Structures are given as structure tokens and as C-alpha cells.
Amino acid sequence: MRKLDNTAVGTRQRILEVAGEVFAETGFKGATVREICKRADVNVAAINYYFGDKEGLYVAVLKYWKTVAFEKYPADQGVDEGDPPEKRLRVFIQSILWRILDAGRASMLPKLVAREFIEPTSALDIWVDEAIRPMFELLSGIVEGLLGKGTPEATVRMCCTSVVGQCLYFVYARPVMKRLFGQGSFEKRDIEIIADHITAFSLHAIRGLAAGKKTGKKKGGTR
Amino acid sequence: MRKLDNTAVGTRQRILEVAGEVFAETGFKGATVREICKRADVNVAAINYYFGDKEGLYVAVLKYWKTVAFEKYPADQGVDEGDPPEKRLRVFIQSILWRILDAGRASMLPKLVAREFIEPTSALDIWVDEAIRPMFELLSGIVEGLLGKGTPEATVRMCCTSVVGQCLYFVYARPVMKRLFGQGSFEKRDIEIIADHITAFSLHAIRGLAAGKKTGKKKGGTR
DNA sequence: AATGGTTTAAAACTAATGTTTAAAACATGC
DNA sequence: GCATGTTTTAAACATTAGTTTTAAACCATT
């Protein structure tokens, strides 16, 4: 069996690096400590030695990759309070898409989090508090800026879910898109096109809702 | 151990009924045949007897519940080709939300499919061909009717993903919403409000994009 | 170089899970 | 009512996976 340069990076971290991929590919139950250890080229006992048990490893993995991802893409990146909400929305959408579609070192993280969405563990609470809630409040501010001050909170919230929903669709729908359109991965250029679209789509929508409200219309469309 | 009325409904179907829930809750790997059999109140050997093996049961479960769901909510329900696209869009969105958020007998199906999105099996191919593609083509027609005939296919496709993304957000984001807003389930009335919002949001967006295109503007917002 | 704490290694252990077996129970047609 | 095919049952089997154990290897400190 091929021996990687084990001295270059510690055993503990090597496990964290590969465990993220394995958990993302096959889920917590599906992942085996033997597979993880084989890929990390360490002894099977290493996981219990460093993390107590498999579950301890799992939470360590999520913590580890969250740190990595947020160092690369800070939540407030490039956002200037003074910028007009239109630009801030564009930056917000762009940064979400980057995090989701970037095929870098942390490319398995969205999949890990998506699994948490479906089958939550204690890790989701942390993720919501430290990652999602701040993002949501940032977006709420932007959307409120577009809708106008006195807008009901429910309306703001709905618009936020509309924006985020459009973005997240590209995480879990990738296998579907591959089967539907033949496109399963996204280049840098693709991501910009998508960001442009979602921004334009959402801006028209939000402005339309704001205008409809001012003129006293109750609903934007049919019924 | 309590004995349900086993004669009322056949062993095979009783397994299909409960297996859907178990697979949805814990995934294919996480689900154990013993747990399924216990809930169905049948012998452990029944699964191998009727479905060959665990995997055979899994594909049978997806096929079974797909049939059930599509009998309850046909893809073309209430859609009239002659209706204006605004109304058709509203009906389309409503029907997707019903399927996703309905807490009826097939309420575990969205979760099952969401798991397929993350970790596809052969069942996803079938699901895409028989459920998603027809829906997508239906939606494409509606969106094209709103955008105008000569609209590039890429634009139509993007708008479709925007609409669907908003809807599907309510499937997998439910645990997040529970933690974020305290709301984890949706009543009939909630679903209508959501459908109203997504319809209004999307109509403003699509009309805005159509208008922007006519007047020669290239992008809807910033940059 | 000896010592003491830390890390790694191979093997064994235990519990669980999917599957098979073989017999019993049941149902059906003649 | 018996014979035949089908279904159900309990037990056993084989494999796998998480964990533990025990000893060896390693490494810094004195």
C-alpha cells in the first residue's frame, strides 16, 4: 500500500481532510471508519484515539470544514453598508453561489450540510446559528432596503426565502440538472451568469412587489 | 407484541407502506430490515421473500409511492391550455407545493426524493423521466408564454429554475426554518400564502425581464 | 543513552445486519 | 380430505463495522 508523506501533515488533520469527502459521499451511516482510515492512510484505531468515536469525528469534521470555508468566503465579504441595496444583493448572491458551487477544497461541504437539512443532528443547530442566521439577517437588511422601511416582516422574510431558494436550488438539484440538461458542473463563467440572472429576477420581483404595495394592490398576479 | 389486523391488507403492501417512512427517516443505509419488519409486523424473512433483497425493496418503495402521489396530484391537474399563463403559473406552483408540503399518506416522499438528489441511485433516472421532466416542460411552456415567443431557451430555463427553486426550498429547508423562525410545518392556509407569494414574486420578475429585453436592456440590475 | 509520555499498529472482540434455511402453517383446487 | 403450491415463522449463518486491547515504535527531555 502506497505511503503518502505522513510526516508532512498530522494524522489528525489528514483524517479530517478525507472524512469530509467520505461523509459527504455516503452519509454518516454509510461511511465506514475503515474506508476513512484507508483513504487517510492511517490505522483504524486512529479515529477512536483522536476523536473518541465515529460521531465525535463527524462533528469535528463539520467544525473543521466550516472554519475552512468561512476563511475562504467570509460572510460579509465585499459588502459595504454604504453601497446601494442593488449592488449589495448582487454581492450577496454571488458569494452564496461561490460557496455552493466552488469546486475547491471544501467542495463537499454543501453536500454535508444538505444531508444535515434532511436528517438534522446537533451540528445543524450550530450551522444555523453561526452560518445561516447571520446570512439571513444580512439579506433581510438588503431586502428591506429595497422594499422600503415599513414593510411587514413576513413579506421581507418571504422575499428572502425566494432569493435563497433560487441559489440553493443549484446545490441539491445538480444531479437533476445533469439528467435534465446535461449540465452537472459549473465553471466560473457559468456562476456569474447564474448570479446575474438570480439578481435580475429578484430585483424585478422585489421592485414589483414594492410598487404593487404602494399603489394599494394586494396581490401581484392572479386570483 | 401487538398484532395489527394482518389479513386486512397483504404483507407485501404493509411492508411498502412502512418502508417508505423508515427509508425517509434514516436513509437506505440507516434503515434496517428488522426495523421495517417490526413496524410492519411481519417476519424478517418477508422482505427477502417478496423483494429479493433490501435494494429490491427500496426501488419497489419508490415506485409504489410515486404511483400513490401521482394519483392524488396528477401533473396536469386543473391546467387548461386555454387559460392565461398567469393563472396556469399559479396552479403549477400551487400543485408543486401541495405535493411537497402535504402531510398526507405520502408525506415522506419528498424526503425520499431529496435523498435521491444528494445520493442518486437508479431510482432518480426514473423519477426525472417520469415526474420532473414532464413538470419542467409544462412550466417551460407557461414561462415562454409570459416571456414571449422568441425568448432564448437559456432564459426560459433559468426562469424555470428560479420558480422551482423557490418552491423546493420549502422541502429541505424545513428544519432550518424551524430553527430560524420557529415554523416547521405548514397548514393549508400557509401553503396558499406561500403559493401567492411565489406566484407574485415570479410574475413580477418574469414580466420585468420581458420588458427589459424589449427595451434593449441587457441586464436587470447592477454591474 | 535512558526515561516517560505520545502515537501507531495489528489483531481481537462484540454487536448488528442482511440473508438463508428448513419446517410449520395456510390456502387452493381437485 | 388430500395434495400441492404459497406464505409465514424461528433460528441460524456469514459478514461487516465500530471499538478495544496490547504491544511496539516514536520522540522529546534530561
Short mmCIF file of C-alpha atoms (C1' of nucleotides) in Angstrom, two decimals:
data_model
loop_
_atom_site.label_atom_id
_atom_site.label_comp_id
_atom_site.label_asym_id
_atom_site.label_seq_id
_atom_site.Cartn_x
_atom_site.Cartn_y
_atom_site.Cartn_z
CA MET A 1 0.00 0.00 0.00
CA ARG A 2 1.29 3.35 -1.09
CA LYS A 3 2.59 5.55 1.67
CA LEU A 4 1.91 9.25 1.37
CA ASP A 5 4.18 11.65 3.16
CA ASN A 6 2.65 11.16 6.56
CA THR A 7 5.01 13.49 8.30
CA ALA A 8 4.02 16.50 6.23
CA VAL A 9 0.65 16.88 7.91
CA GLY A 10 -0.52 15.34 11.17
CA THR A 11 -2.61 12.20 11.37
CA ARG A 12 -5.50 14.03 12.98
CA GLN A 13 -5.83 16.57 10.22
CA ARG A 14 -5.36 14.02 7.48
CA ILE A 15 -8.37 12.20 8.85
CA LEU A 16 -10.40 15.41 8.92
CA GLU A 17 -9.49 16.12 5.32
CA VAL A 18 -10.67 12.81 3.88
CA ALA A 19 -13.53 12.17 6.31
CA GLY A 20 -15.39 15.17 4.91
CA GLU A 21 -15.43 13.60 1.48
CA VAL A 22 -16.46 10.18 2.71
CA PHE A 23 -19.27 11.54 4.88
CA ALA A 24 -20.48 13.70 2.01
CA GLU A 25 -20.44 10.82 -0.46
CA THR A 26 -22.13 8.16 1.62
CA GLY A 27 -23.59 9.87 4.69
CA PHE A 28 -22.82 9.25 8.33
CA LYS A 29 -24.20 5.75 8.41
CA GLY A 30 -22.84 4.80 5.03
CA ALA A 31 -19.33 5.97 5.79
CA THR A 32 -17.11 3.38 7.44
CA VAL A 33 -14.20 4.21 9.67
CA ARG A 34 -12.19 1.64 7.79
CA GLU A 35 -12.74 3.43 4.48
CA ILE A 36 -11.84 6.78 6.01
CA CYS A 37 -8.69 5.38 7.57
CA LYS A 38 -7.69 3.65 4.36
CA ARG A 39 -8.01 6.88 2.39
CA ALA A 40 -6.14 8.82 5.06
CA ASP A 41 -3.58 6.05 5.19
CA VAL A 42 -3.80 5.67 8.95
CA ASN A 43 -4.59 2.80 11.28
CA VAL A 44 -8.23 2.00 12.05
CA ALA A 45 -7.67 2.79 15.70
CA ALA A 46 -6.70 6.38 14.90
CA ILE A 47 -10.26 7.68 14.77
CA ASN A 48 -11.09 6.41 18.24
CA TYR A 49 -7.77 7.63 19.50
CA TYR A 50 -8.21 11.19 18.25
CA PHE A 51 -11.97 11.69 18.23
CA GLY A 52 -13.33 9.20 20.74
CA ASP A 53 -15.77 7.62 18.33
CA LYS A 54 -17.22 7.95 14.86
CA GLU A 55 -19.73 10.55 15.96
CA GLY A 56 -17.01 12.64 17.55
CA LEU A 57 -15.21 12.59 14.24
CA TYR A 58 -18.35 13.69 12.43
CA VAL A 59 -18.88 16.81 14.50
CA ALA A 60 -15.18 17.59 14.31
CA VAL A 61 -15.36 17.31 10.53
CA LEU A 62 -18.22 19.79 10.28
CA LYS A 63 -16.50 22.23 12.59
CA TYR A 64 -13.24 21.90 10.70
CA TRP A 65 -14.69 22.48 7.24
CA LYS A 66 -16.91 25.30 8.40
CA THR A 67 -13.78 27.12 9.54
CA VAL A 68 -12.03 26.43 6.27
CA ALA A 69 -14.99 27.60 4.20
CA PHE A 70 -15.55 30.78 6.17
CA GLU A 71 -11.93 31.72 5.95
CA LYS A 72 -12.17 31.49 2.18
CA TYR A 73 -15.58 33.14 1.86
CA PRO A 74 -16.32 35.42 4.83
CA ALA A 75 -20.00 36.18 5.35
CA ASP A 76 -19.56 39.92 4.91
CA GLN A 77 -17.12 39.79 2.03
CA GLY A 78 -17.07 42.88 -0.10
CA VAL A 79 -20.23 44.24 1.45
CA ASP A 80 -20.21 47.93 2.14
CA GLU A 81 -23.03 49.30 4.27
CA GLY A 82 -22.99 52.41 2.15
CA ASP A 83 -23.49 50.61 -1.15
CA PRO A 84 -26.94 50.66 -2.74
CA PRO A 85 -29.02 47.57 -1.94
CA GLU A 86 -28.98 46.52 -5.58
CA LYS A 87 -25.24 46.09 -5.52
CA ARG A 88 -25.28 44.51 -2.10
CA LEU A 89 -27.84 41.97 -3.31
CA ARG A 90 -25.65 41.09 -6.26
CA VAL A 91 -22.65 40.57 -3.99
CA PHE A 92 -24.71 38.51 -1.57
CA ILE A 93 -26.00 36.17 -4.26
CA GLN A 94 -22.58 35.89 -5.83
CA SER A 95 -20.98 34.90 -2.54
CA ILE A 96 -23.59 32.26 -1.79
CA LEU A 97 -23.15 30.73 -5.24
CA TRP A 98 -19.40 30.75 -4.84
CA ARG A 99 -19.61 28.84 -1.63
CA ILE A 100 -22.07 26.36 -3.06
CA LEU A 101 -20.61 25.73 -6.47
CA ASP A 102 -16.93 26.26 -5.87
CA ALA A 103 -15.12 23.01 -6.61
CA GLY A 104 -12.27 23.85 -4.27
CA ARG A 105 -11.03 22.04 -1.23
CA ALA A 106 -14.31 22.47 0.65
CA SER A 107 -16.50 21.44 -2.26
CA MET A 108 -18.03 18.62 -0.25
CA LEU A 109 -19.33 20.95 2.46
CA PRO A 110 -22.59 21.89 0.72
CA LYS A 111 -23.37 18.21 0.37
CA LEU A 112 -22.62 17.64 4.04
CA VAL A 113 -24.91 20.50 5.03
CA ALA A 114 -27.61 19.32 2.63
CA ARG A 115 -27.55 15.99 4.44
CA GLU A 116 -27.98 17.85 7.71
CA PHE A 117 -31.03 19.54 6.23
CA ILE A 118 -32.66 16.20 5.54
CA GLU A 119 -31.56 14.43 8.69
CA PRO A 120 -30.51 17.03 11.24
CA THR A 121 -28.05 16.36 14.01
CA SER A 122 -26.77 18.72 16.68
CA ALA A 123 -24.41 20.06 14.03
CA LEU A 124 -27.31 21.78 12.28
CA ASP A 125 -28.08 23.96 15.29
CA ILE A 126 -24.54 25.25 15.24
CA TRP A 127 -24.64 25.71 11.50
CA VAL A 128 -27.87 27.68 11.64
CA ASP A 129 -26.63 29.90 14.44
CA GLU A 130 -23.20 30.60 13.07
CA ALA A 131 -23.69 30.45 9.32
CA ILE A 132 -27.29 30.73 8.21
CA ARG A 133 -28.76 33.21 10.67
CA PRO A 134 -26.11 35.90 10.10
CA MET A 135 -26.54 35.46 6.35
CA PHE A 136 -30.28 35.72 6.68
CA GLU A 137 -30.10 38.89 8.71
CA LEU A 138 -27.71 40.41 6.23
CA LEU A 139 -30.10 39.56 3.42
CA SER A 140 -33.08 40.84 5.38
CA GLY A 141 -31.39 44.23 5.64
CA ILE A 142 -30.76 44.32 1.93
CA VAL A 143 -34.30 43.27 1.01
CA GLU A 144 -35.81 45.74 3.45
CA GLY A 145 -33.73 48.43 1.83
CA LEU A 146 -35.30 47.52 -1.49
CA LEU A 147 -38.86 47.13 -0.25
CA GLY A 148 -38.86 50.24 1.90
CA LYS A 149 -38.82 50.68 5.64
CA GLY A 150 -42.28 49.91 6.99
CA THR A 151 -42.62 46.63 5.06
CA PRO A 152 -44.14 43.82 7.16
CA GLU A 153 -41.57 41.34 8.42
CA ALA A 154 -43.45 38.44 6.83
CA THR A 155 -43.06 39.99 3.38
CA VAL A 156 -39.36 40.58 3.88
CA ARG A 157 -38.93 37.02 5.08
CA MET A 158 -40.76 35.60 2.09
CA CYS A 159 -38.61 37.54 -0.33
CA CYS A 160 -35.51 36.32 1.45
CA THR A 161 -36.58 32.72 1.08
CA SER A 162 -37.28 33.37 -2.59
CA VAL A 163 -33.76 34.66 -3.12
CA VAL A 164 -32.06 31.96 -1.10
CA GLY A 165 -34.26 29.26 -2.60
CA GLN A 166 -33.13 30.18 -6.09
CA CYS A 167 -29.50 29.93 -5.02
CA LEU A 168 -29.70 26.71 -3.06
CA TYR A 169 -31.53 25.05 -5.89
CA PHE A 170 -28.18 24.71 -7.55
CA VAL A 171 -26.80 22.59 -4.70
CA TYR A 172 -29.14 19.70 -4.46
CA ALA A 173 -30.58 19.90 -7.96
CA ARG A 174 -27.26 19.29 -9.65
CA PRO A 175 -27.86 15.59 -10.29
CA VAL A 176 -31.27 16.50 -11.68
CA MET A 177 -29.87 19.21 -13.95
CA LYS A 178 -27.31 16.77 -15.21
CA ARG A 179 -30.08 14.39 -16.24
CA LEU A 180 -32.36 17.17 -17.46
CA PHE A 181 -29.99 19.44 -19.36
CA GLY A 182 -26.73 17.50 -19.39
CA GLN A 183 -25.03 20.16 -17.32
CA GLY A 184 -23.78 18.93 -13.96
CA SER A 185 -20.91 21.21 -13.14
CA PHE A 186 -20.39 24.93 -13.34
CA GLU A 187 -17.42 27.00 -14.45
CA LYS A 188 -16.57 30.40 -13.11
CA ARG A 189 -18.34 31.97 -16.06
CA ASP A 190 -21.49 29.90 -15.51
CA ILE A 191 -21.65 31.01 -11.91
CA GLU A 192 -21.55 34.66 -12.93
CA ILE A 193 -24.33 34.13 -15.43
CA ILE A 194 -26.42 32.43 -12.78
CA ALA A 195 -25.71 35.22 -10.29
CA ASP A 196 -26.71 37.79 -12.89
CA HIS A 197 -29.95 36.00 -13.55
CA ILE A 198 -30.95 35.49 -9.92
CA THR A 199 -30.10 39.11 -9.14
CA ALA A 200 -32.10 40.47 -12.05
CA PHE A 201 -35.01 38.10 -11.40
CA SER A 202 -35.14 39.01 -7.73
CA LEU A 203 -34.75 42.74 -8.26
CA HIS A 204 -37.63 42.86 -10.71
CA ALA A 205 -39.70 40.79 -8.32
CA ILE A 206 -38.95 42.86 -5.23
CA ARG A 207 -39.42 46.16 -7.01
CA GLY A 208 -42.66 44.91 -8.46
CA LEU A 209 -43.89 43.87 -5.04
CA ALA A 210 -42.87 47.23 -3.58
CA ALA A 211 -44.65 49.13 -6.34
CA GLY A 212 -47.74 46.95 -6.09
CA LYS A 213 -47.89 47.64 -2.39
CA LYS A 214 -47.59 51.41 -2.77
CA THR A 215 -50.40 51.60 -5.29
CA GLY A 216 -52.60 49.66 -2.94
CA LYS A 217 -52.78 46.43 -4.90
CA LYS A 218 -52.95 43.45 -2.62
CA LYS A 219 -51.61 40.72 -4.79
CA GLY A 220 -49.11 40.71 -7.58
CA GLY A 221 -50.80 38.43 -10.01
CA THR A 222 -53.75 36.22 -10.46
CA ARG A 223 -56.60 35.06 -8.25
CA MET B 1 -46.21 -7.74 20.66
CA ARG B 2 -49.36 -6.15 19.35
CA LYS B 3 -50.92 -7.75 16.32
CA LEU B 4 -52.46 -5.46 13.76
CA ASP B 5 -55.13 -6.85 11.51
CA ASN B 6 -52.81 -8.59 9.15
CA THR B 7 -55.50 -10.01 6.98
CA ALA B 8 -56.93 -6.64 6.07
CA VAL B 9 -54.04 -5.74 3.79
CA GLY B 10 -51.43 -8.05 2.33
CA THR B 11 -47.98 -8.50 3.81
CA ARG B 12 -46.27 -7.15 0.73
CA GLN B 13 -48.15 -3.89 0.76
CA ARG B 14 -47.84 -3.45 4.50
CA ILE B 15 -44.08 -3.56 4.05
CA LEU B 16 -44.23 -0.97 1.27
CA GLU B 17 -46.30 1.32 3.46
CA VAL B 18 -43.93 1.41 6.41
CA ALA B 19 -40.67 1.05 4.48
CA GLY B 20 -41.22 4.45 2.87
CA GLU B 21 -41.22 6.10 6.26
CA VAL B 22 -38.20 4.22 7.53
CA PHE B 23 -36.16 4.92 4.39
CA ALA B 24 -37.15 8.59 4.53
CA GLU B 25 -36.24 8.94 8.19
CA THR B 26 -32.89 7.19 8.19
CA GLY B 27 -31.87 6.67 4.56
CA PHE B 28 -31.19 3.45 2.73
CA LYS B 29 -28.12 2.53 4.75
CA GLY B 30 -29.57 3.66 8.03
CA ALA B 31 -32.78 1.73 7.64
CA THR B 32 -32.68 -1.84 8.88
CA VAL B 33 -34.83 -4.61 7.55
CA ARG B 34 -35.55 -5.63 11.11
CA GLU B 35 -36.96 -2.20 11.95
CA ILE B 36 -39.11 -2.19 8.83
CA CYS B 37 -40.41 -5.66 9.55
CA LYS B 38 -41.10 -4.81 13.16
CA ARG B 39 -43.18 -1.78 12.18
CA ALA B 40 -45.00 -3.76 9.51
CA ASP B 41 -45.45 -6.58 11.98
CA VAL B 42 -44.06 -9.21 9.64
CA ASN B 43 -41.26 -11.71 9.85
CA VAL B 44 -37.72 -10.59 8.96
CA ALA B 45 -37.60 -13.01 6.07
CA ALA B 46 -40.58 -11.36 4.39
CA ILE B 47 -38.52 -8.67 2.68
CA ASN B 48 -36.23 -11.18 1.02
CA TYR B 49 -39.18 -13.33 0.18
CA TYR B 50 -41.14 -10.59 -1.56
CA PHE B 51 -38.47 -8.24 -2.86
CA GLY B 52 -35.35 -10.36 -3.18
CA ASP B 53 -33.20 -8.11 -1.09
CA LYS B 54 -33.15 -4.74 0.66
CA GLU B 55 -32.32 -2.88 -2.52
CA GLY B 56 -35.19 -4.52 -4.35
CA LEU B 57 -37.48 -3.29 -1.60
CA TYR B 58 -36.09 0.22 -1.96
CA VAL B 59 -36.84 0.56 -5.66
CA ALA B 60 -40.25 -1.01 -5.11
CA VAL B 61 -40.94 1.56 -2.40
CA LEU B 62 -40.13 4.47 -4.68
CA LYS B 63 -42.22 3.07 -7.48
CA TYR B 64 -45.13 2.41 -5.13
CA TRP B 65 -45.20 5.86 -3.58
CA LYS B 66 -44.71 7.60 -6.88
CA THR B 67 -47.89 5.94 -8.09
CA VAL B 68 -49.76 6.91 -4.95
CA ALA B 69 -48.60 10.51 -5.12
CA PHE B 70 -49.41 10.96 -8.79
CA GLU B 71 -52.84 9.53 -8.34
CA LYS B 72 -53.52 12.14 -5.69
CA TYR B 73 -51.84 15.04 -7.50
CA PRO B 74 -51.74 14.49 -11.26
CA ALA B 75 -49.13 16.53 -13.10
CA ASP B 76 -51.68 18.32 -15.26
CA GLN B 77 -54.31 18.87 -12.62
CA GLY B 78 -56.63 21.74 -13.29
CA VAL B 79 -54.47 23.08 -16.08
CA ASP B 80 -56.33 24.31 -19.10
CA GLU B 81 -54.29 25.08 -22.18
CA GLY B 82 -56.58 27.96 -22.88
CA ASP B 83 -56.06 29.66 -19.55
CA PRO B 84 -53.80 32.70 -19.40
CA PRO B 85 -50.21 31.85 -18.36
CA GLU B 86 -50.62 33.85 -15.14
CA LYS B 87 -53.31 31.54 -13.93
CA ARG B 88 -51.51 28.46 -15.16
CA LEU B 89 -48.39 29.52 -13.27
CA ARG B 90 -50.39 29.92 -10.09
CA VAL B 91 -51.90 26.46 -10.48
CA PHE B 92 -48.50 24.97 -11.25
CA ILE B 93 -46.89 26.45 -8.16
CA GLN B 94 -49.83 25.50 -6.01
CA SER B 95 -49.70 21.89 -7.14
CA ILE B 96 -45.97 21.58 -6.50
CA LEU B 97 -46.39 22.99 -3.01
CA TRP B 98 -49.25 20.65 -2.31
CA ARG B 99 -47.19 17.65 -3.22
CA ILE B 100 -44.25 18.85 -1.19
CA LEU B 101 -45.94 20.10 1.93
CA ASP B 102 -48.97 17.89 2.12
CA ALA B 103 -48.82 15.89 5.32
CA GLY B 104 -50.92 13.08 3.94
CA ARG B 105 -50.10 9.46 3.42
CA ALA B 106 -47.24 10.18 1.01
CA SER B 107 -45.70 12.92 3.11
CA MET B 108 -42.41 11.05 3.29
CA LEU B 109 -41.95 11.02 -0.47
CA PRO B 110 -40.35 14.46 -0.79
CA LYS B 111 -37.80 13.42 1.77
CA LEU B 112 -37.10 10.21 -0.12
CA VAL B 113 -36.62 12.12 -3.35
CA ALA B 114 -34.47 14.72 -1.62
CA ARG B 115 -32.20 11.89 -0.53
CA GLU B 116 -32.03 10.76 -4.13
CA PHE B 117 -30.94 14.26 -5.10
CA ILE B 118 -28.00 14.07 -2.74
CA GLU B 119 -27.07 10.47 -3.36
CA PRO B 120 -28.66 9.35 -6.61
CA THR B 121 -29.50 5.75 -7.38
CA SER B 122 -31.13 4.30 -10.47
CA ALA B 123 -34.43 5.45 -8.99
CA LEU B 124 -33.55 9.07 -9.76
CA ASP B 125 -33.37 8.44 -13.50
CA ILE B 126 -36.89 7.10 -13.44
CA TRP B 127 -38.04 9.96 -11.24
CA VAL B 128 -36.55 12.57 -13.56
CA ASP B 129 -38.03 10.99 -16.66
CA GLU B 130 -41.49 10.36 -15.30
CA ALA B 131 -42.01 13.14 -12.80
CA ILE B 132 -39.59 16.03 -13.18
CA ARG B 133 -39.18 16.30 -16.95
CA PRO B 134 -42.90 16.49 -17.71
CA MET B 135 -43.31 19.08 -14.97
CA PHE B 136 -40.41 21.07 -16.34
CA GLU B 137 -41.78 21.04 -19.86
CA LEU B 138 -45.14 22.14 -18.61
CA LEU B 139 -43.51 25.00 -16.74
CA SER B 140 -41.37 25.91 -19.72
CA GLY B 141 -44.47 26.38 -21.80
CA ILE B 142 -46.02 28.63 -19.20
CA VAL B 143 -42.89 30.73 -18.77
CA GLU B 144 -42.43 31.05 -22.51
CA GLY B 145 -45.98 32.28 -22.74
CA LEU B 146 -45.11 35.01 -20.27
CA LEU B 147 -41.76 35.95 -21.75
CA GLY B 148 -42.92 35.93 -25.34
CA LYS B 149 -42.22 33.55 -28.16
CA GLY B 150 -38.71 34.16 -29.45
CA THR B 151 -37.12 34.13 -25.99
CA PRO B 152 -33.82 32.21 -25.86
CA GLU B 153 -34.15 28.78 -24.35
CA ALA B 154 -31.46 29.55 -21.77
CA THR B 155 -33.54 32.43 -20.40
CA VAL B 156 -36.65 30.31 -20.17
CA ARG B 157 -34.70 27.58 -18.44
CA MET B 158 -33.24 30.00 -15.90
CA CYS B 159 -36.65 31.38 -15.04
CA CYS B 160 -37.97 27.86 -14.60
CA THR B 161 -35.22 27.03 -12.14
CA SER B 162 -35.99 30.24 -10.29
CA VAL B 163 -39.62 29.26 -9.90
CA VAL B 164 -38.93 25.66 -8.97
CA GLY B 165 -36.09 26.66 -6.65
CA GLN B 166 -38.40 28.86 -4.63
CA CYS B 167 -40.85 26.00 -4.24
CA LEU B 168 -38.40 23.26 -3.42
CA TYR B 169 -36.77 25.46 -0.83
CA PHE B 170 -39.66 24.57 1.40
CA VAL B 171 -38.83 20.85 1.29
CA TYR B 172 -35.31 20.63 2.52
CA ALA B 173 -35.21 23.93 4.37
CA ARG B 174 -37.93 22.96 6.79
CA PRO B 175 -35.58 22.03 9.63
CA VAL B 176 -33.74 25.30 9.04
CA MET B 177 -36.93 27.33 9.08
CA LYS B 178 -37.94 25.66 12.29
CA ARG B 179 -34.71 26.81 13.88
CA LEU B 180 -34.76 30.20 12.21
CA PHE B 181 -38.39 31.24 12.55
CA GLY B 182 -39.90 28.57 14.75
CA GLN B 183 -42.17 27.41 11.96
CA GLY B 184 -41.59 23.84 10.86
CA SER B 185 -44.91 22.74 9.46
CA PHE B 186 -47.46 24.33 7.18
CA GLU B 187 -51.22 24.39 7.29
CA LYS B 188 -53.44 24.60 4.25
CA ARG B 189 -53.69 28.35 4.71
CA ASP B 190 -49.90 28.76 4.94
CA ILE B 191 -49.44 26.89 1.70
CA GLU B 192 -51.82 29.24 -0.08
CA ILE B 193 -49.98 32.25 1.24
CA ILE B 194 -46.69 30.81 0.07
CA ALA B 195 -48.15 29.99 -3.33
CA ASP B 196 -49.47 33.53 -3.62
CA HIS B 197 -46.09 34.96 -2.77
CA ILE B 198 -44.07 32.78 -5.13
CA THR B 199 -46.54 33.46 -7.94
CA ALA B 200 -46.46 37.21 -7.42
CA PHE B 201 -42.70 37.25 -6.98
CA SER B 202 -42.13 35.23 -10.12
CA LEU B 203 -44.65 37.13 -12.25
CA HIS B 204 -43.08 40.48 -11.41
CA ALA B 205 -39.68 39.03 -12.15
CA ILE B 206 -40.61 37.43 -15.47
CA ARG B 207 -42.54 40.46 -16.66
CA GLY B 208 -39.65 42.66 -15.66
CA LEU B 209 -37.22 40.53 -17.58
CA ALA B 210 -39.51 40.51 -20.61
CA ALA B 211 -39.87 44.28 -20.53
CA GLY B 212 -36.15 44.80 -20.02
CA LYS B 213 -35.44 42.64 -23.02
CA LYS B 214 -37.87 44.51 -25.26
CA THR B 215 -36.38 47.88 -24.42
CA GLY B 216 -32.96 46.52 -25.25
CA LYS B 217 -31.55 46.50 -21.73
CA LYS B 218 -29.17 43.62 -21.26
CA LYS B 219 -29.24 43.12 -17.55
CA GLY B 220 -31.87 43.70 -14.96
CA GLY B 221 -29.84 45.32 -12.25
CA THR B 222 -26.37 46.15 -11.18
CA ARG B 223 -22.93 45.50 -12.55
"C1'" DA C 1 21.63 6.82 26.28
"C1'" DA C 2 17.77 6.23 29.47
"C1'" DT C 3 13.12 7.63 30.58
"C1'" DG C 4 8.37 8.75 30.14
"C1'" DG C 5 4.69 10.29 27.57
"C1'" DT C 6 2.60 10.01 23.00
"C1'" DT C 7 1.42 7.95 18.79
"C1'" DT C 8 0.90 3.99 15.67
"C1'" DA C 9 0.00 -0.93 14.53
"C1'" DA C 10 -2.13 -5.47 14.22
"C1'" DA C 11 -5.24 -8.31 15.99
"C1'" DA C 12 -9.18 -9.48 18.56
"C1'" DC C 13 -13.76 -8.56 20.34
"C1'" DT C 14 -18.62 -7.52 20.27
"C1'" DA C 15 -22.79 -6.19 18.40
"C1'" DA C 16 -25.57 -5.53 14.42
"C1'" DT C 17 -27.36 -6.54 10.00
"C1'" DG C 18 -28.69 -8.75 5.53
"C1'" DT C 19 -29.63 -13.12 4.16
"C1'" DT C 20 -30.65 -18.11 4.11
"C1'" DT C 21 -32.69 -22.35 5.69
"C1'" DA C 22 -35.94 -25.64 6.92
"C1'" DA C 23 -40.01 -26.59 8.88
"C1'" DA C 24 -44.64 -25.32 10.02
"C1'" DA C 25 -48.98 -23.05 8.78
"C1'" DC C 26 -52.08 -21.81 5.41
"C1'" DA C 27 -54.75 -21.74 1.23
"C1'" DT C 28 -56.48 -23.73 -3.00
"C1'" DG C 29 -58.03 -26.92 -6.47
"C1'" DC C 30 -59.36 -31.49 -7.48
"C1'" DG D 1 -59.98 -34.63 2.54
"C1'" DC D 2 -55.90 -34.86 0.44
"C1'" DA D 3 -52.19 -32.98 -2.27
"C1'" DT D 4 -49.83 -29.12 -3.86
"C1'" DG D 5 -48.14 -24.69 -4.00
"C1'" DT D 6 -47.72 -20.49 -1.26
"C1'" DT D 7 -46.77 -17.91 2.78
"C1'" DT D 8 -45.07 -17.36 7.44
"C1'" DT D 9 -42.01 -18.34 11.18
"C1'" DA D 10 -37.95 -19.04 14.17
"C1'" DA D 11 -33.43 -19.99 14.13
"C1'" DA D 12 -29.03 -19.94 12.24
"C1'" DC D 13 -25.35 -18.05 9.20
"C1'" DA D 14 -21.96 -15.09 7.36
"C1'" DT D 15 -20.33 -10.69 7.05
"C1'" DT D 16 -19.45 -6.24 8.40
"C1'" DA D 17 -18.38 -2.33 11.24
"C1'" DG D 18 -17.24 0.20 15.49
"C1'" DT D 19 -14.44 -0.29 19.16
"C1'" DT D 20 -10.87 -2.09 22.38
"C1'" DT D 21 -6.57 -4.07 23.59
"C1'" DT D 22 -1.82 -4.68 23.94
"C1'" DA D 23 2.47 -4.05 22.42
"C1'" DA D 24 5.70 -1.81 19.54
"C1'" DA D 25 7.56 2.49 17.59
"C1'" DC D 26 8.46 7.19 18.10
"C1'" DC D 27 10.09 11.42 20.22
"C1'" DA D 28 11.38 14.92 23.17
"C1'" DT D 29 13.73 15.78 27.70
"C1'" DT D 30 17.21 15.06 30.89
#
